[in-house]
Amino acid sequence: MLRLDDLEVLVQAAELGSLSAAAREMDITPAVASLAIKRLEAELKLRLLVRSTRSLRLTAEGAHYLVHAKTALNALRAGEAELNQQRQRIAGELTISMPSDVGRNLLLGWFDDFVADHPELRLRLRISDRLSDFYRQPVDLALRYGVPEDSSLVALPLLTDNHRLLCAAPAYLERHGAPATPADLSQHNCLRFVLGDRLHDRWRFGDQTVQVNGDRSSDDADCVRRWAVNGHGIAYKSALDIQADLAAGRLRALLPDWPTEATPLYLVCAHRLSLTPAVTALRSYLQQRLERYRAGKSALQP
């Protein structure tokens, strides 16, 4: 198997007329340079250079092969330069996974605006509450609540002070009243979320955990929110997911004096090398939009 650095030694030695000069140019020792030529000659089963302590010349075979070696190295350098140029542009394709609720009802419109500002970028959106597997699925980025359990992933904070809120529709509260303490939830119909095979039926309020029950559960967080808005029960939702519903009076926050679970929002990728200019620009854009939205400005206002 030919090594690219061995080809580089051959090209430098031929151009400079000296293996020692080639070694100095490449910041390697003459012994390493000599070994590179020996590997090439062994792999090709040809003599490429005739050399002594003071002189060096190409054999006929070496001169013929040098043309191809230069062509190969130039092509690779051109490919690397093109990739570097592309990496500096907000272009290409990004596959992004995001939660159902905030994805459909908030981020979808924001992504439309981002693509309109960067027409060379193409987005593929995967809206699902299932956690993405970066090693098995074609996903570049994921927006997720909570710090990933896999410490090898890169998690970039977008909204660190987000938390859950207990909420219900006015119609439900008129029929059943509001809980005065977390323990009162045992007397209410609680709308539960399923993630994977896990039913989230233990809701935390500070150091107190309450086992809840109800007649509905779903693996789609947006479905749980819609049930709550339609008056079917009490939900325990991310504040970001229900901000518009609270502002419009479709939902009311319950037990406001009780501490609730933190649900920070992160932009997650598999490796630092994934942080292209497009990803960096997208993160900055989302942070600005989230800041404006949390401040009470319109979700549609750029």
mmCIF file of C-alpha atoms in Angstrom:
data_model
loop_
_atom_site.group_PDB
_atom_site.id
_atom_site.type_symbol
_atom_site.label_atom_id
_atom_site.label_comp_id
_atom_site.label_asym_id
_atom_site.label_seq_id
_atom_site.Cartn_x
_atom_site.Cartn_y
_atom_site.Cartn_z
ATOM 1 C CA MET A 1 0.000 0.000 0.000
ATOM 2 C CA LEU A 2 1.578 3.263 -1.116
ATOM 3 C CA ARG A 3 1.966 6.036 1.473
ATOM 4 C CA LEU A 4 1.347 9.630 0.491
ATOM 5 C CA ASP A 5 4.263 10.924 2.542
ATOM 6 C CA ASP A 6 6.559 8.531 0.649
ATOM 7 C CA LEU A 7 5.369 10.041 -2.643
ATOM 8 C CA GLU A 8 6.043 13.491 -1.204
ATOM 9 C CA VAL A 9 9.648 12.489 -0.388
ATOM 10 C CA LEU A 10 10.170 11.264 -3.954
ATOM 11 C CA VAL A 11 8.802 14.489 -5.474
ATOM 12 C CA GLN A 12 10.823 16.727 -3.134
ATOM 13 C CA ALA A 13 14.016 14.737 -3.687
ATOM 14 C CA ALA A 14 13.640 14.918 -7.468
ATOM 15 C CA GLU A 15 12.909 18.652 -7.423
ATOM 16 C CA LEU A 16 15.718 19.535 -4.993
ATOM 17 C CA GLY A 17 18.231 17.017 -6.362
ATOM 18 C CA SER A 18 19.055 15.776 -2.888
ATOM 19 C CA LEU A 19 17.497 13.398 -0.413
ATOM 20 C CA SER A 20 18.990 15.390 2.483
ATOM 21 C CA ALA A 21 17.499 18.619 1.117
ATOM 22 C CA ALA A 22 14.128 16.898 0.767
ATOM 23 C CA ALA A 23 14.384 15.720 4.371
ATOM 24 C CA ARG A 24 15.118 19.275 5.576
ATOM 25 C CA GLU A 25 12.219 20.674 3.531
ATOM 26 C CA MET A 26 9.821 18.122 5.052
ATOM 27 C CA ASP A 27 11.303 18.424 8.559
ATOM 28 C CA ILE A 28 12.247 14.755 8.783
ATOM 29 C CA THR A 29 15.587 13.014 9.199
ATOM 30 C CA PRO A 30 17.594 11.793 6.177
ATOM 31 C CA ALA A 31 17.178 8.249 7.472
ATOM 32 C CA VAL A 32 13.388 8.587 7.430
ATOM 33 C CA ALA A 33 13.541 10.027 3.889
ATOM 34 C CA SER A 34 15.761 7.177 2.732
ATOM 35 C CA LEU A 35 13.403 4.615 4.264
ATOM 36 C CA ALA A 36 10.472 6.241 2.397
ATOM 37 C CA ILE A 37 12.224 5.758 -0.955
ATOM 38 C CA LYS A 38 13.070 2.159 -0.066
ATOM 39 C CA ARG A 39 9.400 1.464 0.750
ATOM 40 C CA LEU A 40 8.295 2.926 -2.567
ATOM 41 C CA GLU A 41 10.835 0.928 -4.528
ATOM 42 C CA ALA A 42 9.887 -2.257 -2.689
ATOM 43 C CA GLU A 43 6.190 -1.683 -3.317
ATOM 44 C CA LEU A 44 6.684 -0.896 -7.010
ATOM 45 C CA LYS A 45 9.504 -3.441 -7.474
ATOM 46 C CA LEU A 46 11.446 -0.765 -9.359
ATOM 47 C CA ARG A 47 14.555 1.306 -8.825
ATOM 48 C CA LEU A 48 13.441 4.952 -8.736
ATOM 49 C CA LEU A 49 16.622 6.791 -7.738
ATOM 50 C CA VAL A 50 20.305 6.307 -8.229
ATOM 51 C CA ARG A 51 21.973 8.035 -5.320
ATOM 52 C CA SER A 52 25.317 8.366 -3.617
ATOM 53 C CA THR A 53 26.501 10.486 -0.709
ATOM 54 C CA ARG A 54 26.846 13.519 -3.037
ATOM 55 C CA SER A 55 24.497 13.037 -5.970
ATOM 56 C CA LEU A 56 21.018 11.821 -6.891
ATOM 57 C CA ARG A 57 19.313 11.186 -10.198
ATOM 58 C CA LEU A 58 16.123 9.561 -11.332
ATOM 59 C CA THR A 59 16.175 6.284 -13.215
ATOM 60 C CA ALA A 60 14.143 6.113 -16.428
ATOM 61 C CA GLU A 61 11.423 4.311 -14.506
ATOM 62 C CA GLY A 62 11.677 6.868 -11.721
ATOM 63 C CA ALA A 63 11.261 9.786 -14.142
ATOM 64 C CA HIS A 64 8.187 8.113 -15.653
ATOM 65 C CA TYR A 65 6.671 7.396 -12.251
ATOM 66 C CA LEU A 66 7.416 10.913 -10.974
ATOM 67 C CA VAL A 67 4.848 12.358 -13.416
ATOM 68 C CA HIS A 68 2.118 10.191 -11.909
ATOM 69 C CA ALA A 69 3.266 10.881 -8.347
ATOM 70 C CA LYS A 70 3.017 14.637 -8.935
ATOM 71 C CA THR A 71 -0.391 14.263 -10.562
ATOM 72 C CA ALA A 72 -1.680 12.231 -7.623
ATOM 73 C CA LEU A 73 -0.371 14.663 -4.997
ATOM 74 C CA ASN A 74 -1.674 17.700 -6.884
ATOM 75 C CA ALA A 75 -5.112 16.109 -7.184
ATOM 76 C CA LEU A 76 -5.191 15.390 -3.461
ATOM 77 C CA ARG A 77 -4.071 18.925 -2.620
ATOM 78 C CA ALA A 78 -6.747 20.331 -4.903
ATOM 79 C CA GLY A 79 -9.360 18.145 -3.227
ATOM 80 C CA GLU A 80 -8.232 19.271 0.216
ATOM 81 C CA ALA A 81 -8.304 22.932 -0.847
ATOM 82 C CA GLU A 82 -11.802 22.510 -2.275
ATOM 83 C CA LEU A 83 -13.032 20.873 0.922
ATOM 84 C CA ASN A 84 -11.506 23.638 3.025
ATOM 85 C CA GLN A 85 -13.151 26.242 0.819
ATOM 86 C CA GLN A 86 -16.523 24.506 1.174
ATOM 87 C CA ARG A 87 -16.111 24.289 4.930
ATOM 88 C CA GLN A 88 -15.798 28.066 5.062
ATOM 89 C CA ARG A 89 -19.142 28.517 3.278
ATOM 90 C CA ILE A 90 -22.596 28.091 4.718
ATOM 91 C CA ALA A 91 -23.469 25.489 2.123
ATOM 92 C CA GLY A 92 -23.998 21.784 1.623
ATOM 93 C CA GLU A 93 -26.508 19.570 3.374
ATOM 94 C CA LEU A 94 -27.379 19.160 7.055
ATOM 95 C CA THR A 95 -29.592 16.422 8.468
ATOM 96 C CA ILE A 96 -31.080 17.615 11.759
ATOM 97 C CA SER A 97 -33.119 15.638 14.274
ATOM 98 C CA MET A 98 -35.393 17.537 16.661
ATOM 99 C CA PRO A 99 -38.174 16.927 19.215
ATOM 100 C CA SER A 100 -41.722 16.814 17.884
ATOM 101 C CA ASP A 101 -43.274 19.637 19.891
ATOM 102 C CA VAL A 102 -40.733 22.441 19.664
ATOM 103 C CA GLY A 103 -39.714 21.152 16.221
ATOM 104 C CA ARG A 104 -43.138 21.421 14.586
ATOM 105 C CA ASN A 105 -44.459 24.448 16.412
ATOM 106 C CA LEU A 106 -41.407 26.678 16.711
ATOM 107 C CA LEU A 107 -38.196 25.554 15.002
ATOM 108 C CA LEU A 108 -39.752 24.640 11.656
ATOM 109 C CA GLY A 109 -40.516 28.272 10.818
ATOM 110 C CA TRP A 110 -37.139 29.417 12.083
ATOM 111 C CA PHE A 111 -35.347 26.919 9.838
ATOM 112 C CA ASP A 112 -37.332 28.265 6.872
ATOM 113 C CA ASP A 113 -35.936 31.729 7.577
ATOM 114 C CA PHE A 114 -32.388 30.389 8.008
ATOM 115 C CA VAL A 115 -32.454 28.572 4.658
ATOM 116 C CA ALA A 116 -33.886 31.678 2.971
ATOM 117 C CA ASP A 117 -30.856 33.618 4.248
ATOM 118 C CA HIS A 118 -28.431 30.878 3.086
ATOM 119 C CA PRO A 119 -29.696 29.534 -0.265
ATOM 120 C CA GLU A 120 -26.680 27.227 -0.761
ATOM 121 C CA LEU A 121 -27.682 25.217 2.315
ATOM 122 C CA ARG A 122 -30.028 22.226 2.160
ATOM 123 C CA LEU A 123 -31.754 20.861 5.258
ATOM 124 C CA ARG A 124 -33.164 17.418 5.930
ATOM 125 C CA LEU A 125 -35.304 17.460 9.059
ATOM 126 C CA ARG A 126 -36.137 14.410 11.161
ATOM 127 C CA ILE A 127 -38.891 15.291 13.639
ATOM 128 C CA SER A 128 -39.082 12.646 16.327
ATOM 129 C CA ASP A 129 -38.819 12.362 20.095
ATOM 130 C CA ARG A 130 -36.688 9.230 19.783
ATOM 131 C CA LEU A 131 -33.023 9.826 20.542
ATOM 132 C CA SER A 132 -30.860 9.813 17.422
ATOM 133 C CA ASP A 133 -28.012 7.324 17.014
ATOM 134 C CA PHE A 134 -25.232 9.297 15.317
ATOM 135 C CA TYR A 135 -23.336 6.090 14.541
ATOM 136 C CA ARG A 136 -26.201 4.245 12.830
ATOM 137 C CA GLN A 137 -28.448 6.978 11.437
ATOM 138 C CA PRO A 138 -27.614 9.625 8.808
ATOM 139 C CA VAL A 139 -27.889 12.513 11.281
ATOM 140 C CA ASP A 140 -25.463 15.450 11.461
ATOM 141 C CA LEU A 141 -27.079 17.377 14.326
ATOM 142 C CA ALA A 142 -29.749 16.840 16.945
ATOM 143 C CA LEU A 143 -31.622 19.342 19.071
ATOM 144 C CA ARG A 144 -32.353 17.647 22.366
ATOM 145 C CA TYR A 145 -33.497 18.456 25.877
ATOM 146 C CA GLY A 146 -30.992 17.452 28.541
ATOM 147 C CA VAL A 147 -27.292 16.584 28.471
ATOM 148 C CA PRO A 148 -26.625 13.464 26.327
ATOM 149 C CA GLU A 149 -25.776 10.340 28.304
ATOM 150 C CA ASP A 150 -23.029 9.551 25.777
ATOM 151 C CA SER A 151 -20.101 11.698 26.935
ATOM 152 C CA SER A 152 -18.327 11.272 23.581
ATOM 153 C CA LEU A 153 -20.920 13.483 21.883
ATOM 154 C CA VAL A 154 -20.443 17.259 21.620
ATOM 155 C CA ALA A 155 -23.322 19.127 23.292
ATOM 156 C CA LEU A 156 -23.541 22.866 22.584
ATOM 157 C CA PRO A 157 -25.911 24.745 24.917
ATOM 158 C CA LEU A 158 -28.748 26.699 23.326
ATOM 159 C CA LEU A 159 -31.069 27.362 26.277
ATOM 160 C CA THR A 160 -29.609 26.381 29.649
ATOM 161 C CA ASP A 161 -32.280 27.798 31.991
ATOM 162 C CA ASN A 162 -35.260 25.975 30.511
ATOM 163 C CA HIS A 163 -37.342 23.829 32.897
ATOM 164 C CA ARG A 164 -40.565 21.876 33.063
ATOM 165 C CA LEU A 165 -43.920 23.355 33.997
ATOM 166 C CA LEU A 166 -47.039 21.674 35.276
ATOM 167 C CA CYS A 167 -49.941 22.903 33.150
ATOM 168 C CA ALA A 168 -53.576 22.336 32.223
ATOM 169 C CA ALA A 169 -56.275 23.997 30.132
ATOM 170 C CA PRO A 170 -58.854 26.309 31.783
ATOM 171 C CA ALA A 171 -61.608 23.886 30.738
ATOM 172 C CA TYR A 172 -59.986 21.026 32.646
ATOM 173 C CA LEU A 173 -59.434 23.183 35.732
ATOM 174 C CA GLU A 174 -63.061 24.305 35.706
ATOM 175 C CA ARG A 175 -64.190 20.678 35.814
ATOM 176 C CA HIS A 176 -61.609 19.227 38.205
ATOM 177 C CA GLY A 177 -59.974 22.118 40.044
ATOM 178 C CA ALA A 178 -56.227 22.743 40.376
ATOM 179 C CA PRO A 179 -53.817 20.708 42.534
ATOM 180 C CA ALA A 180 -52.592 22.560 45.629
ATOM 181 C CA THR A 181 -49.531 20.321 46.115
ATOM 182 C CA PRO A 182 -47.713 17.714 43.984
ATOM 183 C CA ALA A 183 -49.350 14.975 46.074
ATOM 184 C CA ASP A 184 -52.748 16.121 44.769
ATOM 185 C CA LEU A 185 -51.778 14.909 41.295
ATOM 186 C CA SER A 186 -52.834 11.418 42.328
ATOM 187 C CA GLN A 187 -56.434 12.716 42.095
ATOM 188 C CA HIS A 188 -55.973 14.067 38.553
ATOM 189 C CA ASN A 189 -55.754 12.685 35.031
ATOM 190 C CA CYS A 190 -52.095 13.123 34.087
ATOM 191 C CA LEU A 191 -50.967 13.062 30.458
ATOM 192 C CA ARG A 192 -47.770 11.054 30.265
ATOM 193 C CA PHE A 193 -44.911 10.931 27.771
ATOM 194 C CA VAL A 194 -43.191 7.755 26.556
ATOM 195 C CA LEU A 195 -39.544 7.853 25.441
ATOM 196 C CA GLY A 196 -38.359 4.601 23.931
ATOM 197 C CA ASP A 197 -39.758 1.909 26.203
ATOM 198 C CA ARG A 198 -39.867 4.176 29.239
ATOM 199 C CA LEU A 199 -43.099 5.711 30.513
ATOM 200 C CA HIS A 200 -42.405 9.008 32.280
ATOM 201 C CA ASP A 201 -44.889 8.657 35.110
ATOM 202 C CA ARG A 202 -42.690 9.872 37.979
ATOM 203 C CA TRP A 203 -42.704 13.667 38.032
ATOM 204 C CA ARG A 204 -40.124 15.470 40.160
ATOM 205 C CA PHE A 205 -40.668 18.676 42.137
ATOM 206 C CA GLY A 206 -37.409 19.480 43.888
ATOM 207 C CA ASP A 207 -36.608 16.508 46.146
ATOM 208 C CA GLN A 208 -40.166 15.200 45.903
ATOM 209 C CA THR A 209 -41.157 12.624 43.267
ATOM 210 C CA VAL A 210 -44.799 11.887 42.532
ATOM 211 C CA GLN A 211 -46.129 8.781 40.804
ATOM 212 C CA VAL A 212 -48.835 9.937 38.375
ATOM 213 C CA ASN A 213 -51.509 8.114 36.423
ATOM 214 C CA GLY A 214 -53.962 8.863 33.650
ATOM 215 C CA ASP A 215 -55.901 7.530 30.716
ATOM 216 C CA ARG A 216 -53.491 8.719 27.990
ATOM 217 C CA SER A 217 -49.814 8.440 27.105
ATOM 218 C CA SER A 218 -47.883 9.016 23.867
ATOM 219 C CA ASP A 219 -44.356 8.847 22.464
ATOM 220 C CA ASP A 220 -45.057 12.160 20.689
ATOM 221 C CA ALA A 221 -44.582 15.175 22.970
ATOM 222 C CA ASP A 222 -46.664 17.383 20.683
ATOM 223 C CA CYS A 223 -49.571 14.957 21.110
ATOM 224 C CA VAL A 224 -49.304 15.303 24.903
ATOM 225 C CA ARG A 225 -49.363 19.104 24.595
ATOM 226 C CA ARG A 226 -52.423 19.006 22.324
ATOM 227 C CA TRP A 227 -54.252 16.758 24.777
ATOM 228 C CA ALA A 228 -53.515 19.271 27.510
ATOM 229 C CA VAL A 229 -54.705 22.223 25.379
ATOM 230 C CA ASN A 230 -57.918 20.308 24.584
ATOM 231 C CA GLY A 231 -58.659 19.891 28.291
ATOM 232 C CA HIS A 232 -57.987 16.157 28.682
ATOM 233 C CA GLY A 233 -55.676 16.406 31.694
ATOM 234 C CA ILE A 234 -52.552 17.827 33.333
ATOM 235 C CA ALA A 235 -49.192 17.750 31.538
ATOM 236 C CA TYR A 236 -45.613 18.224 32.735
ATOM 237 C CA LYS A 237 -44.036 20.029 29.797
ATOM 238 C CA SER A 238 -40.934 21.968 28.828
ATOM 239 C CA ALA A 239 -41.582 25.681 29.388
ATOM 240 C CA LEU A 240 -40.306 26.373 25.869
ATOM 241 C CA ASP A 241 -42.911 24.010 24.388
ATOM 242 C CA ILE A 242 -45.870 25.727 26.032
ATOM 243 C CA GLN A 243 -44.797 29.383 26.173
ATOM 244 C CA ALA A 244 -47.158 30.377 23.355
ATOM 245 C CA ASP A 245 -50.035 28.402 24.922
ATOM 246 C CA LEU A 246 -49.509 30.119 28.274
ATOM 247 C CA ALA A 247 -49.358 33.560 26.651
ATOM 248 C CA ALA A 248 -52.557 32.887 24.696
ATOM 249 C CA GLY A 249 -54.391 31.505 27.743
ATOM 250 C CA ARG A 250 -54.796 28.032 26.222
ATOM 251 C CA LEU A 251 -52.891 26.607 29.203
ATOM 252 C CA ARG A 252 -52.297 27.752 32.774
ATOM 253 C CA ALA A 253 -49.199 27.055 34.828
ATOM 254 C CA LEU A 254 -49.847 25.089 38.031
ATOM 255 C CA LEU A 255 -47.919 24.901 41.330
ATOM 256 C CA PRO A 256 -45.687 27.865 40.366
ATOM 257 C CA ASP A 257 -43.958 27.918 43.747
ATOM 258 C CA TRP A 258 -42.704 24.347 43.480
ATOM 259 C CA PRO A 259 -39.264 23.668 41.885
ATOM 260 C CA THR A 260 -39.405 21.585 38.706
ATOM 261 C CA GLU A 261 -37.012 19.565 36.549
ATOM 262 C CA ALA A 262 -34.401 21.369 34.468
ATOM 263 C CA THR A 263 -34.663 20.719 30.716
ATOM 264 C CA PRO A 264 -31.800 22.600 29.024
ATOM 265 C CA LEU A 265 -31.844 22.576 25.225
ATOM 266 C CA TYR A 266 -28.657 21.491 23.426
ATOM 267 C CA LEU A 267 -27.412 21.254 19.872
ATOM 268 C CA VAL A 268 -25.665 17.880 19.712
ATOM 269 C CA CYS A 269 -23.194 16.488 17.170
ATOM 270 C CA ALA A 270 -20.878 13.489 17.036
ATOM 271 C CA HIS A 271 -17.497 15.254 16.849
ATOM 272 C CA ARG A 272 -15.828 18.662 16.982
ATOM 273 C CA LEU A 273 -15.013 18.240 13.281
ATOM 274 C CA SER A 274 -18.775 18.472 12.673
ATOM 275 C CA LEU A 275 -18.693 22.127 13.729
ATOM 276 C CA THR A 276 -18.624 23.577 10.215
ATOM 277 C CA PRO A 277 -19.385 27.262 9.515
ATOM 278 C CA ALA A 278 -22.954 26.190 8.693
ATOM 279 C CA VAL A 279 -23.353 24.537 12.105
ATOM 280 C CA THR A 280 -21.740 27.472 13.914
ATOM 281 C CA ALA A 281 -23.991 29.941 12.084
ATOM 282 C CA LEU A 282 -27.070 27.835 12.809
ATOM 283 C CA ARG A 283 -26.268 27.658 16.503
ATOM 284 C CA SER A 284 -25.772 31.427 16.727
ATOM 285 C CA TYR A 285 -29.017 31.995 14.831
ATOM 286 C CA LEU A 286 -31.012 29.656 17.096
ATOM 287 C CA GLN A 287 -29.575 31.256 20.232
ATOM 288 C CA GLN A 288 -30.679 34.698 19.023
ATOM 289 C CA ARG A 289 -34.166 33.497 18.093
ATOM 290 C CA LEU A 290 -34.589 31.661 21.403
ATOM 291 C CA GLU A 291 -33.498 34.738 23.330
ATOM 292 C CA ARG A 292 -36.059 36.898 21.507
ATOM 293 C CA TYR A 293 -38.779 34.291 21.923
ATOM 294 C CA ARG A 294 -38.132 33.864 25.626
ATOM 295 C CA ALA A 295 -38.262 37.646 26.000
ATOM 296 C CA GLY A 296 -41.840 37.499 24.734
ATOM 297 C CA LYS A 297 -41.276 38.674 21.169
ATOM 298 C CA SER A 298 -43.116 37.007 18.302
ATOM 299 C CA ALA A 299 -41.884 33.589 17.229
ATOM 300 C CA LEU A 300 -42.306 34.780 13.627
ATOM 301 C CA GLN A 301 -40.367 38.004 14.130
ATOM 302 C CA PRO A 302 -36.785 37.701 12.738
#
